[in-house]
């Protein structure tokens, strides 16, 4: 994943947050990732892989609305941290 792709995805998220007034989820998700790393390193690696291989490229390409993509990432983290459905 290139820095240009990450920068483009970040810019699109910032624009979406500004337009919607929504709170930036990244700090909260970073904290969940720290928890996940301690609890289940394999799921942590999967979450990082998802971020690099799916979330950033999809947002940067404009194929998915940034807030939807980040909400889906949050769902993935929640499911990784909690048992059951």
PDB file of N, CA and C in Angstrom:
ATOM      1  N   UNK A   1       0.859  -1.167   0.000  1.00  0.00           N
ATOM      2  CA  UNK A   1       0.000   0.000   0.000  1.00  0.00           C
ATOM      3  C   UNK A   1       0.902   1.225   0.000  1.00  0.00           C
ATOM      4  N   UNK A   2       0.612   2.145  -0.890  1.00  0.00           N
ATOM      5  CA  UNK A   2       1.451   3.327  -1.000  1.00  0.00           C
ATOM      6  C   UNK A   2       0.963   4.443  -0.083  1.00  0.00           C
ATOM      7  N   UNK A   3       1.879   5.342   0.218  1.00  0.00           N
ATOM      8  CA  UNK A   3       1.536   6.513   1.035  1.00  0.00           C
ATOM      9  C   UNK A   3       0.520   7.388   0.298  1.00  0.00           C
ATOM     10  N   UNK A   4       0.614   7.444  -1.039  1.00  0.00           N
ATOM     11  CA  UNK A   4      -0.345   8.225  -1.821  1.00  0.00           C
ATOM     12  C   UNK A   4      -1.762   7.697  -1.650  1.00  0.00           C
ATOM     13  N   UNK A   5      -1.907   6.392  -1.645  1.00  0.00           N
ATOM     14  CA  UNK A   5      -3.217   5.770  -1.464  1.00  0.00           C
ATOM     15  C   UNK A   5      -3.771   6.089  -0.079  1.00  0.00           C
ATOM     16  N   UNK A   6      -2.926   5.974   0.931  1.00  0.00           N
ATOM     17  CA  UNK A   6      -3.343   6.285   2.292  1.00  0.00           C
ATOM     18  C   UNK A   6      -3.733   7.755   2.416  1.00  0.00           C
ATOM     19  N   UNK A   7      -2.939   8.633   1.831  1.00  0.00           N
ATOM     20  CA  UNK A   7      -3.244  10.066   1.887  1.00  0.00           C
ATOM     21  C   UNK A   7      -4.562  10.377   1.199  1.00  0.00           C
ATOM     22  N   UNK A   8      -4.805   9.747   0.063  1.00  0.00           N
ATOM     23  CA  UNK A   8      -6.069   9.965  -0.653  1.00  0.00           C
ATOM     24  C   UNK A   8      -7.254   9.474   0.166  1.00  0.00           C
ATOM     25  N   UNK A   9      -7.116   8.304   0.776  1.00  0.00           N
ATOM     26  CA  UNK A   9      -8.196   7.762   1.604  1.00  0.00           C
ATOM     27  C   UNK A   9      -8.439   8.651   2.822  1.00  0.00           C
ATOM     28  N   UNK A  10      -7.371   9.129   3.439  1.00  0.00           N
ATOM     29  CA  UNK A  10      -7.510  10.021   4.594  1.00  0.00           C
ATOM     30  C   UNK A  10      -8.207  11.315   4.204  1.00  0.00           C
ATOM     31  N   UNK A  11      -7.848  11.866   3.062  1.00  0.00           N
ATOM     32  CA  UNK A  11      -8.458  13.109   2.602  1.00  0.00           C
ATOM     33  C   UNK A  11      -9.955  12.914   2.347  1.00  0.00           C
ATOM     34  N   UNK A  12     -10.320  11.819   1.717  1.00  0.00           N
ATOM     35  CA  UNK A  12     -11.735  11.547   1.459  1.00  0.00           C
ATOM     36  C   UNK A  12     -12.511  11.339   2.757  1.00  0.00           C
ATOM     37  N   UNK A  13     -11.891  10.687   3.732  1.00  0.00           N
ATOM     38  CA  UNK A  13     -12.553  10.523   5.024  1.00  0.00           C
ATOM     39  C   UNK A  13     -12.732  11.878   5.700  1.00  0.00           C
ATOM     40  N   UNK A  14     -11.709  12.698   5.684  1.00  0.00           N
ATOM     41  CA  UNK A  14     -11.799  14.033   6.291  1.00  0.00           C
ATOM     42  C   UNK A  14     -12.916  14.846   5.660  1.00  0.00           C
ATOM     43  N   UNK A  15     -13.019  14.797   4.356  1.00  0.00           N
ATOM     44  CA  UNK A  15     -14.084  15.519   3.656  1.00  0.00           C
ATOM     45  C   UNK A  15     -15.458  14.992   4.062  1.00  0.00           C
ATOM     46  N   UNK A  16     -15.584  13.686   4.160  1.00  0.00           N
ATOM     47  CA  UNK A  16     -16.867  13.083   4.548  1.00  0.00           C
ATOM     48  C   UNK A  16     -17.222  13.446   5.987  1.00  0.00           C
ATOM     49  N   UNK A  17     -16.235  13.462   6.862  1.00  0.00           N
ATOM     50  CA  UNK A  17     -16.477  13.833   8.259  1.00  0.00           C
ATOM     51  C   UNK A  17     -16.907  15.295   8.354  1.00  0.00           C
ATOM     52  N   UNK A  18     -16.233  16.161   7.614  1.00  0.00           N
ATOM     53  CA  UNK A  18     -16.580  17.583   7.617  1.00  0.00           C
ATOM     54  C   UNK A  18     -17.994  17.803   7.096  1.00  0.00           C
ATOM     55  N   UNK A  19     -18.356  17.089   6.054  1.00  0.00           N
ATOM     56  CA  UNK A  19     -19.681  17.254   5.449  1.00  0.00           C
ATOM     57  C   UNK A  19     -20.796  16.716   6.342  1.00  0.00           C
ATOM     58  N   UNK A  20     -20.487  15.672   7.095  1.00  0.00           N
ATOM     59  CA  UNK A  20     -21.531  15.020   7.880  1.00  0.00           C
ATOM     60  C   UNK A  20     -21.572  15.480   9.342  1.00  0.00           C
ATOM     61  N   UNK A  21     -20.454  15.992   9.830  1.00  0.00           N
ATOM     62  CA  UNK A  21     -20.376  16.337  11.247  1.00  0.00           C
ATOM     63  C   UNK A  21     -20.125  15.132  12.141  1.00  0.00           C
ATOM     64  N   UNK A  22     -19.883  13.987  11.538  1.00  0.00           N
ATOM     65  CA  UNK A  22     -19.622  12.761  12.303  1.00  0.00           C
ATOM     66  C   UNK A  22     -18.263  12.841  12.992  1.00  0.00           C
ATOM     67  N   UNK A  23     -18.130  12.058  14.040  1.00  0.00           N
ATOM     68  CA  UNK A  23     -16.869  11.983  14.785  1.00  0.00           C
ATOM     69  C   UNK A  23     -15.892  11.082  14.035  1.00  0.00           C
ATOM     70  N   UNK A  24     -14.635  11.438  14.051  1.00  0.00           N
ATOM     71  CA  UNK A  24     -13.588  10.638  13.419  1.00  0.00           C
ATOM     72  C   UNK A  24     -13.412   9.339  14.217  1.00  0.00           C
ATOM     73  N   UNK A  25     -13.578   8.189  13.578  1.00  0.00           N
ATOM     74  CA  UNK A  25     -13.507   6.917  14.311  1.00  0.00           C
ATOM     75  C   UNK A  25     -12.094   6.381  14.516  1.00  0.00           C
ATOM     76  N   UNK A  26     -11.106   6.985  13.902  1.00  0.00           N
ATOM     77  CA  UNK A  26      -9.780   6.365  13.874  1.00  0.00           C
ATOM     78  C   UNK A  26      -9.133   6.216  15.246  1.00  0.00           C
ATOM     79  N   UNK A  27      -9.239   7.223  16.114  1.00  0.00           N
ATOM     80  CA  UNK A  27      -8.632   7.086  17.446  1.00  0.00           C
ATOM     81  C   UNK A  27      -9.290   5.953  18.227  1.00  0.00           C
ATOM     82  N   UNK A  28     -10.607   5.879  18.164  1.00  0.00           N
ATOM     83  CA  UNK A  28     -11.331   4.809  18.854  1.00  0.00           C
ATOM     84  C   UNK A  28     -10.911   3.444  18.312  1.00  0.00           C
ATOM     85  N   UNK A  29     -10.801   3.336  16.998  1.00  0.00           N
ATOM     86  CA  UNK A  29     -10.425   2.057  16.398  1.00  0.00           C
ATOM     87  C   UNK A  29      -8.980   1.690  16.738  1.00  0.00           C
ATOM     88  N   UNK A  30      -8.105   2.674  16.854  1.00  0.00           N
ATOM     89  CA  UNK A  30      -6.720   2.379  17.259  1.00  0.00           C
ATOM     90  C   UNK A  30      -6.694   1.742  18.649  1.00  0.00           C
ATOM     91  N   UNK A  31      -7.530   2.257  19.542  1.00  0.00           N
ATOM     92  CA  UNK A  31      -7.608   1.673  20.880  1.00  0.00           C
ATOM     93  C   UNK A  31      -8.128   0.239  20.820  1.00  0.00           C
ATOM     94  N   UNK A  32      -9.119  -0.017  19.979  1.00  0.00           N
ATOM     95  CA  UNK A  32      -9.644  -1.377  19.835  1.00  0.00           C
ATOM     96  C   UNK A  32      -8.576  -2.292  19.244  1.00  0.00           C
ATOM     97  N   UNK A  33      -7.779  -1.774  18.309  1.00  0.00           N
ATOM     98  CA  UNK A  33      -6.709  -2.578  17.732  1.00  0.00           C
ATOM     99  C   UNK A  33      -5.672  -2.960  18.794  1.00  0.00           C
ATOM    100  N   UNK A  34      -5.352  -2.036  19.701  1.00  0.00           N
ATOM    101  CA  UNK A  34      -4.418  -2.351  20.787  1.00  0.00           C
ATOM    102  C   UNK A  34      -4.972  -3.480  21.653  1.00  0.00           C
ATOM    103  N   UNK A  35      -6.260  -3.415  21.966  1.00  0.00           N
ATOM    104  CA  UNK A  35      -6.901  -4.485  22.734  1.00  0.00           C
ATOM    105  C   UNK A  35      -6.817  -5.806  21.987  1.00  0.00           C
ATOM    106  N   UNK A  36      -7.144  -5.752  20.707  1.00  0.00           N
ATOM    107  CA  UNK A  36      -7.156  -6.957  19.891  1.00  0.00           C
ATOM    108  C   UNK A  36      -5.771  -7.576  19.802  1.00  0.00           C
ATOM    109  N   UNK A  37      -4.758  -6.755  19.703  1.00  0.00           N
ATOM    110  CA  UNK A  37      -3.383  -7.263  19.624  1.00  0.00           C
ATOM    111  C   UNK A  37      -3.031  -8.068  20.865  1.00  0.00           C
ATOM    112  N   UNK A  38      -3.501  -7.604  22.020  1.00  0.00           N
ATOM    113  CA  UNK A  38      -3.240  -8.320  23.274  1.00  0.00           C
ATOM    114  C   UNK A  38      -4.062  -9.596  23.392  1.00  0.00           C
ATOM    115  N   UNK A  39      -5.301  -9.547  22.924  1.00  0.00           N
ATOM    116  CA  UNK A  39      -6.238 -10.662  23.089  1.00  0.00           C
ATOM    117  C   UNK A  39      -6.008 -11.770  22.059  1.00  0.00           C
ATOM    118  N   UNK A  40      -5.842 -11.357  20.786  1.00  0.00           N
ATOM    119  CA  UNK A  40      -5.758 -12.337  19.706  1.00  0.00           C
ATOM    120  C   UNK A  40      -4.878 -11.786  18.576  1.00  0.00           C
ATOM    121  N   UNK A  41      -3.579 -12.036  18.638  1.00  0.00           N
ATOM    122  CA  UNK A  41      -2.660 -11.497  17.628  1.00  0.00           C
ATOM    123  C   UNK A  41      -3.018 -11.884  16.186  1.00  0.00           C
ATOM    124  N   UNK A  42      -3.593 -13.069  15.985  1.00  0.00           N
ATOM    125  CA  UNK A  42      -3.974 -13.481  14.628  1.00  0.00           C
ATOM    126  C   UNK A  42      -5.097 -12.605  14.082  1.00  0.00           C
ATOM    127  N   UNK A  43      -6.088 -12.336  14.914  1.00  0.00           N
ATOM    128  CA  UNK A  43      -7.182 -11.462  14.478  1.00  0.00           C
ATOM    129  C   UNK A  43      -6.693 -10.030  14.293  1.00  0.00           C
ATOM    130  N   UNK A  44      -5.745  -9.618  15.110  1.00  0.00           N
ATOM    131  CA  UNK A  44      -5.124  -8.302  14.939  1.00  0.00           C
ATOM    132  C   UNK A  44      -4.472  -8.225  13.555  1.00  0.00           C
ATOM    133  N   UNK A  45      -3.693  -9.233  13.207  1.00  0.00           N
ATOM    134  CA  UNK A  45      -3.042  -9.257  11.895  1.00  0.00           C
ATOM    135  C   UNK A  45      -4.070  -9.214  10.772  1.00  0.00           C
ATOM    136  N   UNK A  46      -5.186  -9.929  10.945  1.00  0.00           N
ATOM    137  CA  UNK A  46      -6.246  -9.909   9.937  1.00  0.00           C
ATOM    138  C   UNK A  46      -6.864  -8.516   9.809  1.00  0.00           C
ATOM    139  N   UNK A  47      -7.050  -7.836  10.937  1.00  0.00           N
ATOM    140  CA  UNK A  47      -7.622  -6.491  10.912  1.00  0.00           C
ATOM    141  C   UNK A  47      -6.682  -5.505  10.218  1.00  0.00           C
ATOM    142  N   UNK A  48      -5.397  -5.632  10.469  1.00  0.00           N
ATOM    143  CA  UNK A  48      -4.411  -4.765   9.819  1.00  0.00           C
ATOM    144  C   UNK A  48      -4.377  -5.061   8.323  1.00  0.00           C
ATOM    145  N   UNK A  49      -4.424  -6.326   7.969  1.00  0.00           N
ATOM    146  CA  UNK A  49      -4.446  -6.718   6.557  1.00  0.00           C
ATOM    147  C   UNK A  49      -5.685  -6.155   5.860  1.00  0.00           C
ATOM    148  N   UNK A  50      -6.828  -6.241   6.512  1.00  0.00           N
ATOM    149  CA  UNK A  50      -8.072  -5.697   5.956  1.00  0.00           C
ATOM    150  C   UNK A  50      -7.916  -4.195   5.706  1.00  0.00           C
ATOM    151  N   UNK A  51      -7.352  -3.493   6.665  1.00  0.00           N
ATOM    152  CA  UNK A  51      -7.134  -2.055   6.514  1.00  0.00           C
ATOM    153  C   UNK A  51      -6.278  -1.765   5.282  1.00  0.00           C
ATOM    154  N   UNK A  52      -5.149  -2.439   5.164  1.00  0.00           N
ATOM    155  CA  UNK A  52      -4.217  -2.179   4.067  1.00  0.00           C
ATOM    156  C   UNK A  52      -4.730  -2.661   2.714  1.00  0.00           C
ATOM    157  N   UNK A  53      -5.348  -3.829   2.692  1.00  0.00           N
ATOM    158  CA  UNK A  53      -5.717  -4.463   1.427  1.00  0.00           C
ATOM    159  C   UNK A  53      -7.122  -4.136   0.933  1.00  0.00           C
ATOM    160  N   UNK A  54      -8.019  -3.705   1.847  1.00  0.00           N
ATOM    161  CA  UNK A  54      -9.401  -3.454   1.445  1.00  0.00           C
ATOM    162  C   UNK A  54      -9.839  -2.025   1.739  1.00  0.00           C
ATOM    163  N   UNK A  55      -9.792  -1.636   3.000  1.00  0.00           N
ATOM    164  CA  UNK A  55     -10.354  -0.340   3.387  1.00  0.00           C
ATOM    165  C   UNK A  55      -9.701   0.818   2.628  1.00  0.00           C
ATOM    166  N   UNK A  56      -8.408   0.950   2.740  1.00  0.00           N
ATOM    167  CA  UNK A  56      -7.718   2.079   2.106  1.00  0.00           C
ATOM    168  C   UNK A  56      -7.888   2.067   0.589  1.00  0.00           C
ATOM    169  N   UNK A  57      -7.642   0.950  -0.097  1.00  0.00           N
ATOM    170  CA  UNK A  57      -7.815   0.977  -1.556  1.00  0.00           C
ATOM    171  C   UNK A  57      -9.247   1.284  -2.002  1.00  0.00           C
ATOM    172  N   UNK A  58     -10.243   0.739  -1.301  1.00  0.00           N
ATOM    173  CA  UNK A  58     -11.627   1.001  -1.686  1.00  0.00           C
ATOM    174  C   UNK A  58     -11.999   2.463  -1.477  1.00  0.00           C
ATOM    175  N   UNK A  59     -11.607   3.030  -0.343  1.00  0.00           N
ATOM    176  CA  UNK A  59     -11.925   4.433  -0.076  1.00  0.00           C
ATOM    177  C   UNK A  59     -11.174   5.332  -1.056  1.00  0.00           C
ATOM    178  N   UNK A  60      -9.894   5.091  -1.247  1.00  0.00           N
ATOM    179  CA  UNK A  60      -9.081   5.932  -2.126  1.00  0.00           C
ATOM    180  C   UNK A  60      -9.582   5.905  -3.572  1.00  0.00           C
ATOM    181  N   UNK A  61     -10.118   4.773  -3.986  1.00  0.00           N
ATOM    182  CA  UNK A  61     -10.602   4.646  -5.369  1.00  0.00           C
ATOM    183  C   UNK A  61     -11.981   5.259  -5.557  1.00  0.00           C
ATOM    184  N   UNK A  62     -12.649   5.575  -4.456  1.00  0.00           N
ATOM    185  CA  UNK A  62     -14.003   6.118  -4.554  1.00  0.00           C
ATOM    186  C   UNK A  62     -15.060   5.052  -4.763  1.00  0.00           C
ATOM    187  N   UNK A  63     -14.699   3.791  -4.621  1.00  0.00           N
ATOM    188  CA  UNK A  63     -15.647   2.695  -4.833  1.00  0.00           C
ATOM    189  C   UNK A  63     -16.624   2.530  -3.682  1.00  0.00           C
ATOM    190  N   UNK A  64     -16.303   3.140  -2.531  1.00  0.00           N
ATOM    191  CA  UNK A  64     -17.191   3.059  -1.373  1.00  0.00           C
ATOM    192  C   UNK A  64     -17.104   4.387  -0.623  1.00  0.00           C
ATOM    193  N   UNK A  65     -18.222   4.790  -0.059  1.00  0.00           N
ATOM    194  CA  UNK A  65     -18.273   6.027   0.713  1.00  0.00           C
ATOM    195  C   UNK A  65     -17.419   5.824   1.970  1.00  0.00           C
ATOM    196  N   UNK A  66     -16.549   6.789   2.312  1.00  0.00           N
ATOM    197  CA  UNK A  66     -15.618   6.596   3.425  1.00  0.00           C
ATOM    198  C   UNK A  66     -16.275   6.234   4.755  1.00  0.00           C
ATOM    199  N   UNK A  67     -17.371   6.872   5.106  1.00  0.00           N
ATOM    200  CA  UNK A  67     -17.992   6.574   6.399  1.00  0.00           C
ATOM    201  C   UNK A  67     -18.568   5.161   6.432  1.00  0.00           C
ATOM    202  N   UNK A  68     -19.050   4.696   5.315  1.00  0.00           N
ATOM    203  CA  UNK A  68     -19.546   3.319   5.236  1.00  0.00           C
ATOM    204  C   UNK A  68     -18.379   2.340   5.392  1.00  0.00           C
ATOM    205  N   UNK A  69     -17.280   2.620   4.718  1.00  0.00           N
ATOM    206  CA  UNK A  69     -16.108   1.743   4.804  1.00  0.00           C
ATOM    207  C   UNK A  69     -15.569   1.676   6.229  1.00  0.00           C
ATOM    208  N   UNK A  70     -15.498   2.811   6.898  1.00  0.00           N
ATOM    209  CA  UNK A  70     -14.991   2.833   8.263  1.00  0.00           C
ATOM    210  C   UNK A  70     -15.961   2.185   9.234  1.00  0.00           C
ATOM    211  N   UNK A  71     -17.245   2.328   8.997  1.00  0.00           N
ATOM    212  CA  UNK A  71     -18.237   1.652   9.839  1.00  0.00           C
ATOM    213  C   UNK A  71     -18.099   0.140   9.702  1.00  0.00           C
ATOM    214  N   UNK A  72     -17.877  -0.313   8.488  1.00  0.00           N
ATOM    215  CA  UNK A  72     -17.673  -1.743   8.257  1.00  0.00           C
ATOM    216  C   UNK A  72     -16.400  -2.226   8.967  1.00  0.00           C
ATOM    217  N   UNK A  73     -15.373  -1.406   8.954  1.00  0.00           N
ATOM    218  CA  UNK A  73     -14.137  -1.759   9.659  1.00  0.00           C
ATOM    219  C   UNK A  73     -14.397  -1.849  11.170  1.00  0.00           C
ATOM    220  N   UNK A  74     -15.190  -0.946  11.679  1.00  0.00           N
ATOM    221  CA  UNK A  74     -15.562  -0.989  13.089  1.00  0.00           C
ATOM    222  C   UNK A  74     -16.322  -2.260  13.433  1.00  0.00           C
ATOM    223  N   UNK A  75     -17.202  -2.678  12.535  1.00  0.00           N
ATOM    224  CA  UNK A  75     -17.937  -3.923  12.733  1.00  0.00           C
ATOM    225  C   UNK A  75     -16.971  -5.102  12.787  1.00  0.00           C
ATOM    226  N   UNK A  76     -16.017  -5.112  11.884  1.00  0.00           N
ATOM    227  CA  UNK A  76     -15.013  -6.185  11.855  1.00  0.00           C
ATOM    228  C   UNK A  76     -14.241  -6.220  13.172  1.00  0.00           C
ATOM    229  N   UNK A  77     -13.852  -5.057  13.677  1.00  0.00           N
ATOM    230  CA  UNK A  77     -13.129  -5.004  14.953  1.00  0.00           C
ATOM    231  C   UNK A  77     -14.004  -5.490  16.104  1.00  0.00           C
ATOM    232  N   UNK A  78     -15.242  -5.053  16.120  1.00  0.00           N
ATOM    233  CA  UNK A  78     -16.159  -5.466  17.199  1.00  0.00           C
ATOM    234  C   UNK A  78     -16.354  -6.976  17.184  1.00  0.00           C
ATOM    235  N   UNK A  79     -16.549  -7.547  16.016  1.00  0.00           N
ATOM    236  CA  UNK A  79     -16.728  -8.993  15.916  1.00  0.00           C
ATOM    237  C   UNK A  79     -15.459  -9.740  16.326  1.00  0.00           C
ATOM    238  N   UNK A  80     -14.310  -9.148  16.056  1.00  0.00           N
ATOM    239  CA  UNK A  80     -13.048  -9.777  16.423  1.00  0.00           C
ATOM    240  C   UNK A  80     -12.822  -9.750  17.930  1.00  0.00           C
ATOM    241  N   UNK A  81     -13.344  -8.699  18.582  1.00  0.00           N
ATOM    242  CA  UNK A  81     -13.146  -8.545  20.027  1.00  0.00           C
ATOM    243  C   UNK A  81     -14.177  -9.292  20.856  1.00  0.00           C
ATOM    244  N   UNK A  82     -15.349  -9.503  20.307  1.00  0.00           N
ATOM    245  CA  UNK A  82     -16.442 -10.103  21.064  1.00  0.00           C
ATOM    246  C   UNK A  82     -16.837 -11.466  20.483  1.00  0.00           C
ATOM    247  N   UNK A  83     -17.212 -12.367  21.359  1.00  0.00           N
ATOM    248  CA  UNK A  83     -17.681 -13.664  20.906  1.00  0.00           C
ATOM    249  C   UNK A  83     -19.158 -13.576  20.590  1.00  0.00           C
ATOM    250  N   UNK A  84     -19.607 -14.403  19.698  1.00  0.00           N
ATOM    251  CA  UNK A  84     -21.022 -14.455  19.359  1.00  0.00           C
ATOM    252  C   UNK A  84     -21.392 -13.466  18.284  1.00  0.00           C
ATOM    253  N   UNK A  85     -22.689 -13.427  17.982  1.00  0.00           N
ATOM    254  CA  UNK A  85     -23.159 -12.532  16.925  1.00  0.00           C
ATOM    255  C   UNK A  85     -24.349 -11.769  17.415  1.00  0.00           C
TER     256      UNK A  85
END
